Amino acid sequence: MRTMNDRGSKDAKRPLRRAHVVRLMHYYHLLREWIGRGNGDTVSSSQIAEWLELDDTLVRKDLAAIGVRGCPRIGYAAAEVIDAIHKNLGFEDQHRAIVVGAGRLGGAIAAYPGFARYGLTIVGIVDNDPDKLGQDIAEHRVLPLDALPDLVRERQVDVVILTLPAEAAQDAADRAVTAGIRAIWSFAPTSISVPPEVKVRHEHLSTGFAELAYHLKQTSPEGK
Amino acid sequence: MRTMNDRGSKDAKRPLRRAHVVRLMHYYHLLREWIGRGNGDTVSSSQIAEWLELDDTLVRKDLAAIGVRGCPRIGYAAAEVIDAIHKNLGFEDQHRAIVVGAGRLGGAIAAYPGFARYGLTIVGIVDNDPDKLGQDIAEHRVLPLDALPDLVRERQVDVVILTLPAEAAQDAADRAVTAGIRAIWSFAPTSISVPPEVKVRHEHLSTGFAELAYHLKQTSPEGK
């Protein structure tokens, strides 16, 4: 429970808001690219702000909130920012996930090589389609959806990744919650209901496209 | 070119910033779910703000910027907000995309049913792997990467979706730019260089996971 004292205490940090977490991820990706391209070890808040189209005071505030401060005329040590984000967002913890849905998207996610960096390991894949059972997808034998509770216990799973059609998502989410899952990452094109202690992150693949559609609209000859 | 007069003019709107576009997409998805669940026709800025963990003044400002205003004690007409976002972000325009990379993720994207709503149609899929040529993925025959410029012209393509490994992404992006593409949606885990008039949207599948990892960290018994 949060008390009045938390506000003034340095150790009892207030939780970050959702939009803050998302911006930290943008800084993280940006700075990893920045270092990877040999741009040097430091970066200024105004450079970050310009690339991401944010205010640089917001960038400084976001970084200060996770304990990172820049130096005047030098900026931030990019590696320090990356480390701080990594630690503050919990990527040092290990998480184990089951993919629910062995379709194309489920297969793509089960095979995606980029999750290990964030402490996420895919440990199984289940589906309710009898035709898919027994197939091997990205080194995982597809098991029945009914096996989910046992898998959650046996493989110490704490995240479920839903890649099912809309009509099957709620049932799968209910099973995951009953099995004790507290985090659901849903790629299903629908909303799902869960108890308040369970976090659902809805992934809308189309959100990324919105930025491109807007750019095309702004730069098209008729759009001006 | 933007002139001083644009600032005061209602018709010559200033372009929305990237973070604003992304928030509008969050409102869009939220309100579509809201209506779909039979919650009524109106919604308040404070409800939107609470769900998305934003300030409600920001929500009101974001909506006012696209010409939507709420009524005191009633809120916003959800359908009106959805329509305004749809129109302002350019989803009424039609866009045609080629998927570059016929792997699992390319296949998942080519087969994804949710893009039509945003005016996006997948009209082809190419790959540089000879083993994949001639396969049919989501009703598209996989064609060689060399065919990209011809396809862009013949099929009036304005978006290229990269689902290649990191090492192949820059070459594919270069070919797309040479062919006249102005919008690249990249799922490749790397940065790519393009001329300033070309917009690249990098999709990091792991960004969504950050929110869940943070939730698990905040709610784990050791994390408190």
Short mmCIF file of C-alpha atoms in Angstrom, two decimals:
data_model
loop_
_atom_site.label_atom_id
_atom_site.label_comp_id
_atom_site.label_asym_id
_atom_site.label_seq_id
_atom_site.Cartn_x
_atom_site.Cartn_y
_atom_site.Cartn_z
CA MET A 1 0.00 0.00 0.00
CA ARG A 2 1.29 3.44 -0.84
CA THR A 3 1.59 5.89 2.07
CA MET A 4 2.28 9.59 2.23
CA ASN A 5 5.88 8.85 3.12
CA ASP A 6 6.59 7.16 -0.20
CA ARG A 7 6.42 10.44 -2.01
CA GLY A 8 9.39 11.89 -0.25
CA SER A 9 11.45 8.71 -0.09
CA LYS A 10 14.13 7.97 -2.66
CA ASP A 11 14.05 4.23 -2.09
CA ALA A 12 10.31 3.66 -2.29
CA LYS A 13 9.93 4.78 -5.89
CA ARG A 14 6.48 5.38 -7.25
CA PRO A 15 5.61 2.98 -10.08
CA LEU A 16 6.28 4.32 -13.57
CA ARG A 17 3.26 5.11 -15.65
CA ARG A 18 2.55 3.12 -18.74
CA ALA A 19 3.47 5.90 -21.20
CA HIS A 20 6.73 6.38 -19.32
CA VAL A 21 7.59 2.68 -19.69
CA VAL A 22 6.90 2.88 -23.42
CA ARG A 23 9.11 5.99 -23.82
CA LEU A 24 11.91 4.27 -21.92
CA MET A 25 11.69 1.44 -24.44
CA HIS A 26 12.01 3.94 -27.28
CA TYR A 27 15.11 5.45 -25.66
CA TYR A 28 16.47 1.95 -25.16
CA HIS A 29 16.11 0.94 -28.81
CA LEU A 30 17.34 4.30 -30.03
CA LEU A 31 20.50 4.25 -27.91
CA ARG A 32 21.29 0.66 -28.78
CA GLU A 33 21.12 1.62 -32.45
CA TRP A 34 23.13 4.75 -31.74
CA ILE A 35 25.97 2.82 -30.11
CA GLY A 36 25.76 0.07 -32.71
CA ARG A 37 26.37 2.62 -35.46
CA GLY A 38 29.55 3.92 -33.87
CA ASN A 39 28.18 7.35 -33.01
CA GLY A 40 30.20 7.68 -29.82
CA ASP A 41 29.44 6.95 -26.20
CA THR A 42 27.38 9.99 -25.25
CA VAL A 43 24.09 11.45 -26.38
CA SER A 44 22.21 14.58 -25.38
CA SER A 45 18.59 14.80 -24.28
CA SER A 46 17.90 17.17 -27.16
CA GLN A 47 19.20 14.61 -29.68
CA ILE A 48 16.95 11.93 -28.18
CA ALA A 49 14.06 14.40 -28.12
CA GLU A 50 14.56 15.39 -31.75
CA TRP A 51 14.66 11.80 -33.04
CA LEU A 52 11.60 10.77 -31.12
CA GLU A 53 9.72 14.07 -31.53
CA LEU A 54 9.41 14.67 -27.80
CA ASP A 55 10.25 17.64 -25.56
CA ASP A 56 13.75 17.41 -24.17
CA THR A 57 12.55 18.35 -20.69
CA LEU A 58 10.38 15.23 -20.78
CA VAL A 59 13.37 13.10 -21.81
CA ARG A 60 15.44 14.49 -18.93
CA LYS A 61 12.57 13.95 -16.48
CA ASP A 62 12.03 10.38 -17.68
CA LEU A 63 15.70 9.54 -17.22
CA ALA A 64 16.00 11.31 -13.87
CA ALA A 65 13.08 9.20 -12.62
CA ILE A 66 15.15 6.05 -13.14
CA GLY A 67 18.21 7.62 -11.54
CA VAL A 68 20.17 8.70 -14.64
CA ARG A 69 21.51 12.23 -14.91
CA GLY A 70 23.39 13.81 -17.77
CA CYS A 71 26.36 16.16 -17.55
CA PRO A 72 26.13 19.72 -18.90
CA ARG A 73 27.68 20.03 -22.40
CA ILE A 74 28.43 16.28 -22.48
CA GLY A 75 25.06 14.64 -22.22
CA TYR A 76 24.28 11.11 -21.13
CA ALA A 77 26.53 8.07 -21.20
CA ALA A 78 24.48 5.94 -23.61
CA ALA A 79 25.56 2.66 -21.98
CA GLU A 80 24.52 3.93 -18.56
CA VAL A 81 21.07 4.87 -19.86
CA ILE A 82 20.67 1.44 -21.48
CA ASP A 83 21.71 -0.33 -18.27
CA ALA A 84 19.37 1.74 -16.13
CA ILE A 85 16.39 1.05 -18.38
CA HIS A 86 17.27 -2.63 -18.52
CA LYS A 87 17.35 -2.84 -14.74
CA ASN A 88 14.36 -0.60 -13.98
CA LEU A 89 12.02 -2.38 -16.36
CA GLY A 90 12.90 -5.80 -14.98
CA PHE A 91 14.78 -7.28 -17.94
CA GLU A 92 17.31 -8.79 -15.56
CA ASP A 93 14.58 -11.04 -14.21
CA GLN A 94 13.89 -14.26 -16.08
CA HIS A 95 10.42 -14.89 -17.48
CA ARG A 96 9.07 -18.01 -19.11
CA ALA A 97 6.21 -17.88 -21.60
CA ILE A 98 3.84 -20.26 -23.35
CA VAL A 99 2.55 -19.28 -26.79
CA VAL A 100 -1.16 -20.09 -27.15
CA GLY A 101 -1.97 -20.52 -30.83
CA ALA A 102 0.25 -22.39 -33.28
CA GLY A 103 -0.70 -20.40 -36.37
CA ARG A 104 1.66 -18.24 -38.44
CA LEU A 105 1.91 -15.49 -35.84
CA GLY A 106 2.35 -17.95 -32.97
CA GLY A 107 5.11 -19.64 -34.93
CA ALA A 108 6.78 -16.31 -35.72
CA ILE A 109 6.74 -15.33 -32.04
CA ALA A 110 7.93 -18.74 -30.83
CA ALA A 111 10.84 -18.48 -33.29
CA TYR A 112 11.63 -14.79 -32.74
CA PRO A 113 15.27 -14.50 -31.63
CA GLY A 114 15.06 -11.06 -30.01
CA PHE A 115 13.30 -11.87 -26.72
CA ALA A 116 16.22 -13.38 -24.79
CA ARG A 117 17.71 -9.93 -24.22
CA TYR A 118 14.61 -8.99 -22.22
CA GLY A 119 14.74 -12.08 -20.03
CA LEU A 120 11.93 -13.76 -21.95
CA THR A 121 12.18 -17.43 -22.92
CA ILE A 122 9.47 -19.26 -24.83
CA VAL A 123 9.10 -22.67 -23.19
CA GLY A 124 6.15 -24.15 -25.05
CA ILE A 125 3.35 -23.73 -27.54
CA VAL A 126 -0.23 -24.99 -27.29
CA ASP A 127 -3.24 -24.98 -29.62
CA ASN A 128 -6.81 -26.26 -29.54
CA ASP A 129 -6.73 -27.38 -33.20
CA PRO A 130 -6.23 -31.19 -33.32
CA ASP A 131 -4.55 -30.82 -36.74
CA LYS A 132 -1.73 -28.81 -35.23
CA LEU A 133 -0.98 -31.10 -32.29
CA GLY A 134 2.32 -32.92 -32.49
CA GLN A 135 3.83 -30.51 -35.04
CA ASP A 136 7.18 -29.01 -34.16
CA ILE A 137 7.36 -25.22 -34.30
CA ALA A 138 10.65 -23.55 -33.47
CA GLU A 139 11.79 -26.61 -31.51
CA HIS A 140 8.53 -26.81 -29.57
CA ARG A 141 6.13 -29.72 -29.94
CA VAL A 142 2.59 -28.29 -30.18
CA LEU A 143 0.60 -29.52 -27.16
CA PRO A 144 -3.15 -29.33 -26.50
CA LEU A 145 -4.62 -26.22 -24.90
CA ASP A 146 -5.90 -28.46 -22.08
CA ALA A 147 -2.29 -29.01 -21.05
CA LEU A 148 -1.83 -25.30 -20.26
CA PRO A 149 -2.35 -25.49 -16.45
CA ASP A 150 0.12 -28.38 -16.13
CA LEU A 151 2.65 -26.62 -18.36
CA VAL A 152 2.36 -23.42 -16.34
CA ARG A 153 3.21 -25.33 -13.16
CA GLU A 154 5.84 -27.70 -14.56
CA ARG A 155 7.70 -25.14 -16.64
CA GLN A 156 7.30 -22.27 -14.16
CA VAL A 157 5.55 -20.08 -16.70
CA ASP A 158 4.61 -16.51 -15.76
CA VAL A 159 3.59 -15.07 -19.14
CA VAL A 160 1.07 -16.33 -21.69
CA ILE A 161 1.21 -15.03 -25.26
CA LEU A 162 -2.14 -15.24 -27.06
CA THR A 163 -2.05 -15.51 -30.86
CA LEU A 164 -5.54 -16.94 -31.28
CA PRO A 165 -8.51 -15.66 -33.27
CA ALA A 166 -10.74 -13.24 -31.38
CA GLU A 167 -13.42 -15.81 -30.52
CA ALA A 168 -10.95 -18.16 -28.77
CA ALA A 169 -8.99 -15.54 -26.81
CA GLN A 170 -11.21 -15.14 -23.73
CA ASP A 171 -11.38 -18.87 -23.05
CA ALA A 172 -7.60 -19.18 -23.31
CA ALA A 173 -7.13 -16.13 -21.06
CA ASP A 174 -9.51 -17.65 -18.47
CA ARG A 175 -7.51 -20.87 -18.44
CA ALA A 176 -4.26 -18.95 -18.05
CA VAL A 177 -5.64 -16.91 -15.16
CA THR A 178 -6.98 -20.05 -13.45
CA ALA A 179 -3.51 -21.55 -13.81
CA GLY A 180 -2.10 -18.55 -11.92
CA ILE A 181 -0.73 -16.39 -14.76
CA ARG A 182 -0.36 -12.68 -13.92
CA ALA A 183 0.78 -11.35 -17.31
CA ILE A 184 -0.94 -11.88 -20.67
CA TRP A 185 0.46 -10.59 -23.92
CA SER A 186 -2.38 -10.65 -26.41
CA PHE A 187 -2.03 -10.42 -30.19
CA ALA A 188 -5.67 -11.47 -30.59
CA PRO A 189 -7.76 -8.74 -32.24
CA THR A 190 -10.18 -8.41 -29.31
CA SER A 191 -10.33 -7.25 -25.71
CA ILE A 192 -10.32 -9.76 -22.87
CA SER A 193 -11.53 -9.55 -19.27
CA VAL A 194 -9.22 -10.52 -16.43
CA PRO A 195 -9.10 -9.91 -12.66
CA PRO A 196 -7.46 -6.62 -11.61
CA GLU A 197 -4.20 -8.25 -10.47
CA VAL A 198 -3.57 -9.65 -13.97
CA LYS A 199 -1.93 -7.36 -16.53
CA VAL A 200 -2.96 -7.63 -20.17
CA ARG A 201 -0.93 -5.98 -22.89
CA HIS A 202 -2.83 -5.80 -26.15
CA GLU A 203 -0.60 -5.72 -29.18
CA HIS A 204 -2.21 -4.05 -32.15
CA LEU A 205 0.04 -4.73 -35.14
CA SER A 206 -1.64 -1.93 -37.01
CA THR A 207 -0.57 0.81 -34.57
CA GLY A 208 2.85 0.97 -36.19
CA PHE A 209 1.26 1.42 -39.58
CA ALA A 210 -0.63 4.50 -38.35
CA GLU A 211 2.60 6.48 -38.30
CA LEU A 212 3.34 5.56 -41.91
CA ALA A 213 -0.21 6.21 -43.09
CA TYR A 214 -0.04 9.65 -41.49
CA HIS A 215 3.32 10.35 -43.16
CA LEU A 216 1.93 9.33 -46.55
CA LYS A 217 -1.11 11.52 -46.00
CA GLN A 218 1.02 14.50 -45.02
CA THR A 219 3.40 14.16 -47.95
CA SER A 220 1.03 13.15 -50.73
CA PRO A 221 0.48 15.80 -53.42
CA GLU A 222 -3.30 15.84 -52.79
CA GLY A 223 -2.89 15.85 -49.02
CA LYS A 224 -1.14 19.23 -48.82
CA MET B 1 6.69 25.02 -46.63
CA ARG B 2 5.27 26.21 -43.35
CA THR B 3 4.79 29.94 -42.92
CA MET B 4 3.94 32.10 -39.92
CA ASN B 5 0.36 32.28 -41.09
CA ASP B 6 -0.15 28.55 -40.72
CA ARG B 7 -0.08 28.83 -36.96
CA GLY B 8 -3.19 30.92 -36.81
CA SER B 9 -5.07 29.18 -39.57
CA LYS B 10 -7.58 26.49 -38.81
CA ASP B 11 -7.31 24.86 -42.21
CA ALA B 12 -3.53 24.60 -42.43
CA LYS B 13 -3.09 22.35 -39.43
CA ARG B 14 0.34 21.71 -38.05
CA PRO B 15 1.45 18.09 -38.45
CA LEU B 16 0.82 15.91 -35.41
CA ARG B 17 3.86 14.75 -33.52
CA ARG B 18 4.75 11.10 -33.47
CA ALA B 19 3.77 10.55 -29.81
CA HIS B 20 0.43 12.21 -30.54
CA VAL B 21 -0.25 9.84 -33.45
CA VAL B 22 0.55 6.87 -31.21
CA ARG B 23 -1.78 8.13 -28.46
CA LEU B 24 -4.56 8.64 -30.99
CA MET B 25 -4.15 4.99 -31.98
CA HIS B 26 -4.49 3.98 -28.34
CA TYR B 27 -7.71 6.00 -28.05
CA TYR B 28 -8.92 4.43 -31.28
CA HIS B 29 -8.41 0.84 -30.11
CA LEU B 30 -9.76 1.59 -26.66
CA LEU B 31 -12.98 3.18 -27.94
CA ARG B 32 -13.56 0.45 -30.49
CA GLU B 33 -13.33 -2.08 -27.66
CA TRP B 34 -15.52 0.15 -25.48
CA ILE B 35 -18.29 0.28 -28.07
CA GLY B 36 -17.88 -3.40 -28.93
CA ARG B 37 -18.54 -4.32 -25.30
CA GLY B 38 -21.80 -2.43 -25.17
CA ASN B 39 -20.66 0.24 -22.73
CA GLY B 40 -22.78 2.96 -24.28
CA ASP B 41 -22.08 5.64 -26.83
CA THR B 42 -20.21 8.20 -24.78
CA VAL B 43 -16.96 8.22 -22.87
CA SER B 44 -15.26 10.87 -20.74
CA SER B 45 -11.70 12.09 -21.08
CA SER B 46 -11.05 11.02 -17.50
CA GLN B 47 -12.14 7.46 -18.28
CA ILE B 48 -9.81 7.34 -21.29
CA ALA B 49 -7.06 8.89 -19.19
CA GLU B 50 -7.49 6.38 -16.39
CA TRP B 51 -7.38 3.35 -18.66
CA LEU B 52 -4.30 4.55 -20.50
CA GLU B 53 -2.59 6.09 -17.47
CA LEU B 54 -2.42 9.55 -19.01
CA ASP B 55 -3.46 13.00 -17.78
CA ASP B 56 -6.99 13.86 -18.82
CA THR B 57 -5.95 17.35 -19.93
CA LEU B 58 -3.62 15.66 -22.43
CA VAL B 59 -6.47 13.49 -23.71
CA ARG B 60 -8.69 16.55 -24.18
CA LYS B 61 -5.86 18.44 -25.92
CA ASP B 62 -5.10 15.51 -28.22
CA LEU B 63 -8.74 15.25 -29.26
CA ALA B 64 -9.23 19.00 -29.63
CA ALA B 65 -6.24 19.03 -32.01
CA ILE B 66 -8.15 16.77 -34.42
CA GLY B 67 -11.31 18.80 -34.06
CA VAL B 68 -13.23 16.72 -31.50
CA ARG B 69 -14.73 18.35 -28.44
CA GLY B 70 -16.62 16.74 -25.58
CA CYS B 71 -19.70 18.06 -23.82
CA PRO B 72 -19.62 18.88 -20.11
CA ARG B 73 -21.04 16.05 -17.95
CA ILE B 74 -21.65 13.90 -21.07
CA GLY B 75 -18.20 13.39 -22.50
CA TYR B 76 -17.29 12.42 -26.03
CA ALA B 77 -19.38 10.58 -28.56
CA ALA B 78 -17.17 7.50 -28.99
CA ALA B 79 -18.12 7.00 -32.64
CA GLU B 80 -17.24 10.60 -33.44
CA VAL B 81 -13.80 10.22 -31.87
CA ILE B 82 -13.19 7.00 -33.82
CA ASP B 83 -14.22 8.65 -37.09
CA ALA B 84 -12.05 11.70 -36.47
CA ILE B 85 -8.98 9.59 -35.75
CA HIS B 86 -9.66 7.42 -38.77
CA LYS B 87 -9.85 10.45 -41.00
CA ASN B 88 -7.00 12.46 -39.50
CA LEU B 89 -4.51 9.61 -39.61
CA GLY B 90 -5.25 8.84 -43.24
CA PHE B 91 -6.97 5.47 -42.91
CA GLU B 92 -9.49 6.51 -45.53
CA ASP B 93 -6.70 6.52 -48.09
CA GLN B 94 -5.82 3.23 -49.74
CA HIS B 95 -2.27 1.90 -49.43
CA ARG B 96 -0.73 -1.12 -51.09
CA ALA B 97 2.17 -2.97 -49.54
CA ILE B 98 4.72 -5.62 -50.50
CA VAL B 99 6.06 -7.90 -47.75
CA VAL B 100 9.80 -8.45 -48.14
CA GLY B 101 10.76 -11.72 -46.45
CA ALA B 102 8.69 -14.90 -46.73
CA GLY B 103 9.62 -16.36 -43.32
CA ARG B 104 7.23 -17.01 -40.45
CA LEU B 105 6.78 -13.34 -39.59
CA GLY B 106 6.38 -12.30 -43.24
CA GLY B 107 3.76 -15.00 -43.64
CA ALA B 108 1.95 -13.91 -40.48
CA ILE B 109 1.83 -10.31 -41.68
CA ALA B 110 0.77 -11.22 -45.22
CA ALA B 111 -2.08 -13.28 -43.73
CA TYR B 112 -3.07 -10.82 -40.98
CA PRO B 113 -6.73 -9.93 -41.42
CA GLY B 114 -6.73 -6.67 -39.45
CA PHE B 115 -5.03 -4.29 -41.89
CA ALA B 116 -7.92 -3.66 -44.27
CA ARG B 117 -9.58 -1.36 -41.72
CA TYR B 118 -6.60 0.97 -41.99
CA GLY B 119 -6.65 1.11 -45.77
CA LEU B 120 -3.70 -1.28 -46.05
CA THR B 121 -3.75 -4.12 -48.58
CA ILE B 122 -0.91 -6.60 -48.98
CA VAL B 123 -0.43 -7.08 -52.73
CA GLY B 124 2.64 -9.30 -52.84
CA ILE B 125 5.49 -11.01 -51.08
CA VAL B 126 9.14 -11.32 -52.18
CA ASP B 127 12.20 -13.10 -50.81
CA ASN B 128 15.82 -13.58 -51.83
CA ASP B 129 15.88 -17.22 -50.75
CA PRO B 130 15.56 -19.46 -53.88
CA ASP B 131 13.95 -22.19 -51.75
CA LYS B 132 11.02 -19.95 -50.96
CA LEU B 133 10.30 -18.81 -54.51
CA GLY B 134 7.10 -20.13 -56.00
CA GLN B 135 5.55 -20.99 -52.63
CA ASP B 136 2.11 -19.59 -51.94
CA ILE B 137 1.73 -17.65 -48.70
CA ALA B 138 -1.65 -16.20 -47.84
CA GLU B 139 -2.69 -16.28 -51.52
CA HIS B 140 0.52 -14.63 -52.68
CA ARG B 141 3.08 -16.42 -54.83
CA VAL B 142 6.54 -15.66 -53.41
CA LEU B 143 8.51 -13.71 -56.05
CA PRO B 144 12.24 -12.89 -56.15
CA LEU B 145 13.51 -9.78 -54.39
CA ASP B 146 14.82 -8.59 -57.79
CA ALA B 147 11.22 -8.21 -58.90
CA LEU B 148 10.56 -5.55 -56.27
CA PRO B 149 10.97 -2.44 -58.49
CA ASP B 150 8.66 -3.87 -61.16
CA LEU B 151 6.11 -4.89 -58.55
CA VAL B 152 6.16 -1.44 -56.96
CA ARG B 153 5.32 0.11 -60.32
CA GLU B 154 2.86 -2.47 -61.61
CA ARG B 155 0.93 -2.89 -58.37
CA GLN B 156 1.11 0.77 -57.32
CA VAL B 157 2.82 -0.06 -54.05
CA ASP B 158 3.56 2.73 -51.57
CA VAL B 159 4.61 0.75 -48.47
CA VAL B 160 7.26 -1.93 -48.07
CA ILE B 161 7.15 -4.21 -45.01
CA LEU B 162 10.55 -5.66 -44.12
CA THR B 163 10.57 -8.98 -42.26
CA LEU B 164 14.15 -9.95 -43.14
CA PRO B 165 17.09 -10.78 -40.89
CA ALA B 166 19.16 -7.75 -39.85
CA GLU B 167 21.94 -8.31 -42.41
CA ALA B 168 19.55 -8.26 -45.38
CA ALA B 169 17.40 -5.30 -44.33
CA GLN B 170 19.52 -2.39 -45.61
CA ASP B 171 19.86 -3.85 -49.11
CA ALA B 172 16.11 -4.42 -49.32
CA ALA B 173 15.43 -0.91 -48.03
CA ASP B 174 17.80 0.54 -50.66
CA ARG B 175 15.96 -1.30 -53.42
CA ALA B 176 12.61 -0.08 -52.12
CA VAL B 177 13.82 3.53 -51.98
CA THR B 178 15.25 3.29 -55.50
CA ALA B 179 11.87 2.00 -56.63
CA GLY B 180 10.25 5.15 -55.20
CA ILE B 181 8.87 3.89 -51.88
CA ARG B 182 8.28 6.62 -49.24
CA ALA B 183 7.19 4.47 -46.29
CA ILE B 184 9.02 1.45 -44.86
CA TRP B 185 7.64 -0.63 -42.01
CA SER B 186 10.54 -2.60 -40.64
CA PHE B 187 10.29 -5.64 -38.38
CA ALA B 188 14.00 -6.36 -38.95
CA PRO B 189 15.98 -6.13 -35.69
CA THR B 190 18.32 -3.40 -36.96
CA SER B 191 18.33 0.24 -37.97
CA ILE B 192 18.36 1.24 -41.64
CA SER B 193 19.45 4.42 -43.42
CA VAL B 194 17.11 6.13 -45.84
CA PRO B 195 16.86 9.61 -47.42
CA PRO B 196 15.02 12.20 -45.29
CA GLU B 197 11.82 12.11 -47.36
CA VAL B 198 11.37 8.40 -46.61
CA LYS B 199 9.67 7.43 -43.35
CA VAL B 200 10.80 4.29 -41.55
CA ARG B 201 8.79 2.85 -38.72
CA HIS B 202 10.77 0.30 -36.73
CA GLU B 203 8.62 -2.28 -35.03
CA HIS B 204 10.21 -3.77 -31.96
CA LEU B 205 8.07 -6.73 -30.96
CA SER B 206 9.69 -6.67 -27.54
CA THR B 207 8.41 -3.18 -26.62
CA GLY B 208 5.04 -4.63 -25.69
CA PHE B 209 6.69 -7.11 -23.40
CA ALA B 210 8.39 -4.32 -21.43
CA GLU B 211 5.07 -3.33 -19.90
CA LEU B 212 4.46 -6.89 -18.69
CA ALA B 213 8.00 -7.35 -17.40
CA TYR B 214 7.62 -4.14 -15.42
CA HIS B 215 4.28 -5.29 -14.01
CA LEU B 216 5.78 -8.63 -12.94
CA LYS B 217 8.71 -6.84 -11.33
CA GLN B 218 6.39 -4.47 -9.45
CA THR B 219 4.11 -7.22 -8.21
CA SER B 220 6.59 -10.00 -7.44
CA PRO B 221 7.05 -10.74 -3.72
CA GLU B 222 10.80 -9.98 -3.90
CA GLY B 223 10.30 -6.86 -6.00
CA LYS B 224 8.37 -4.91 -3.37
#
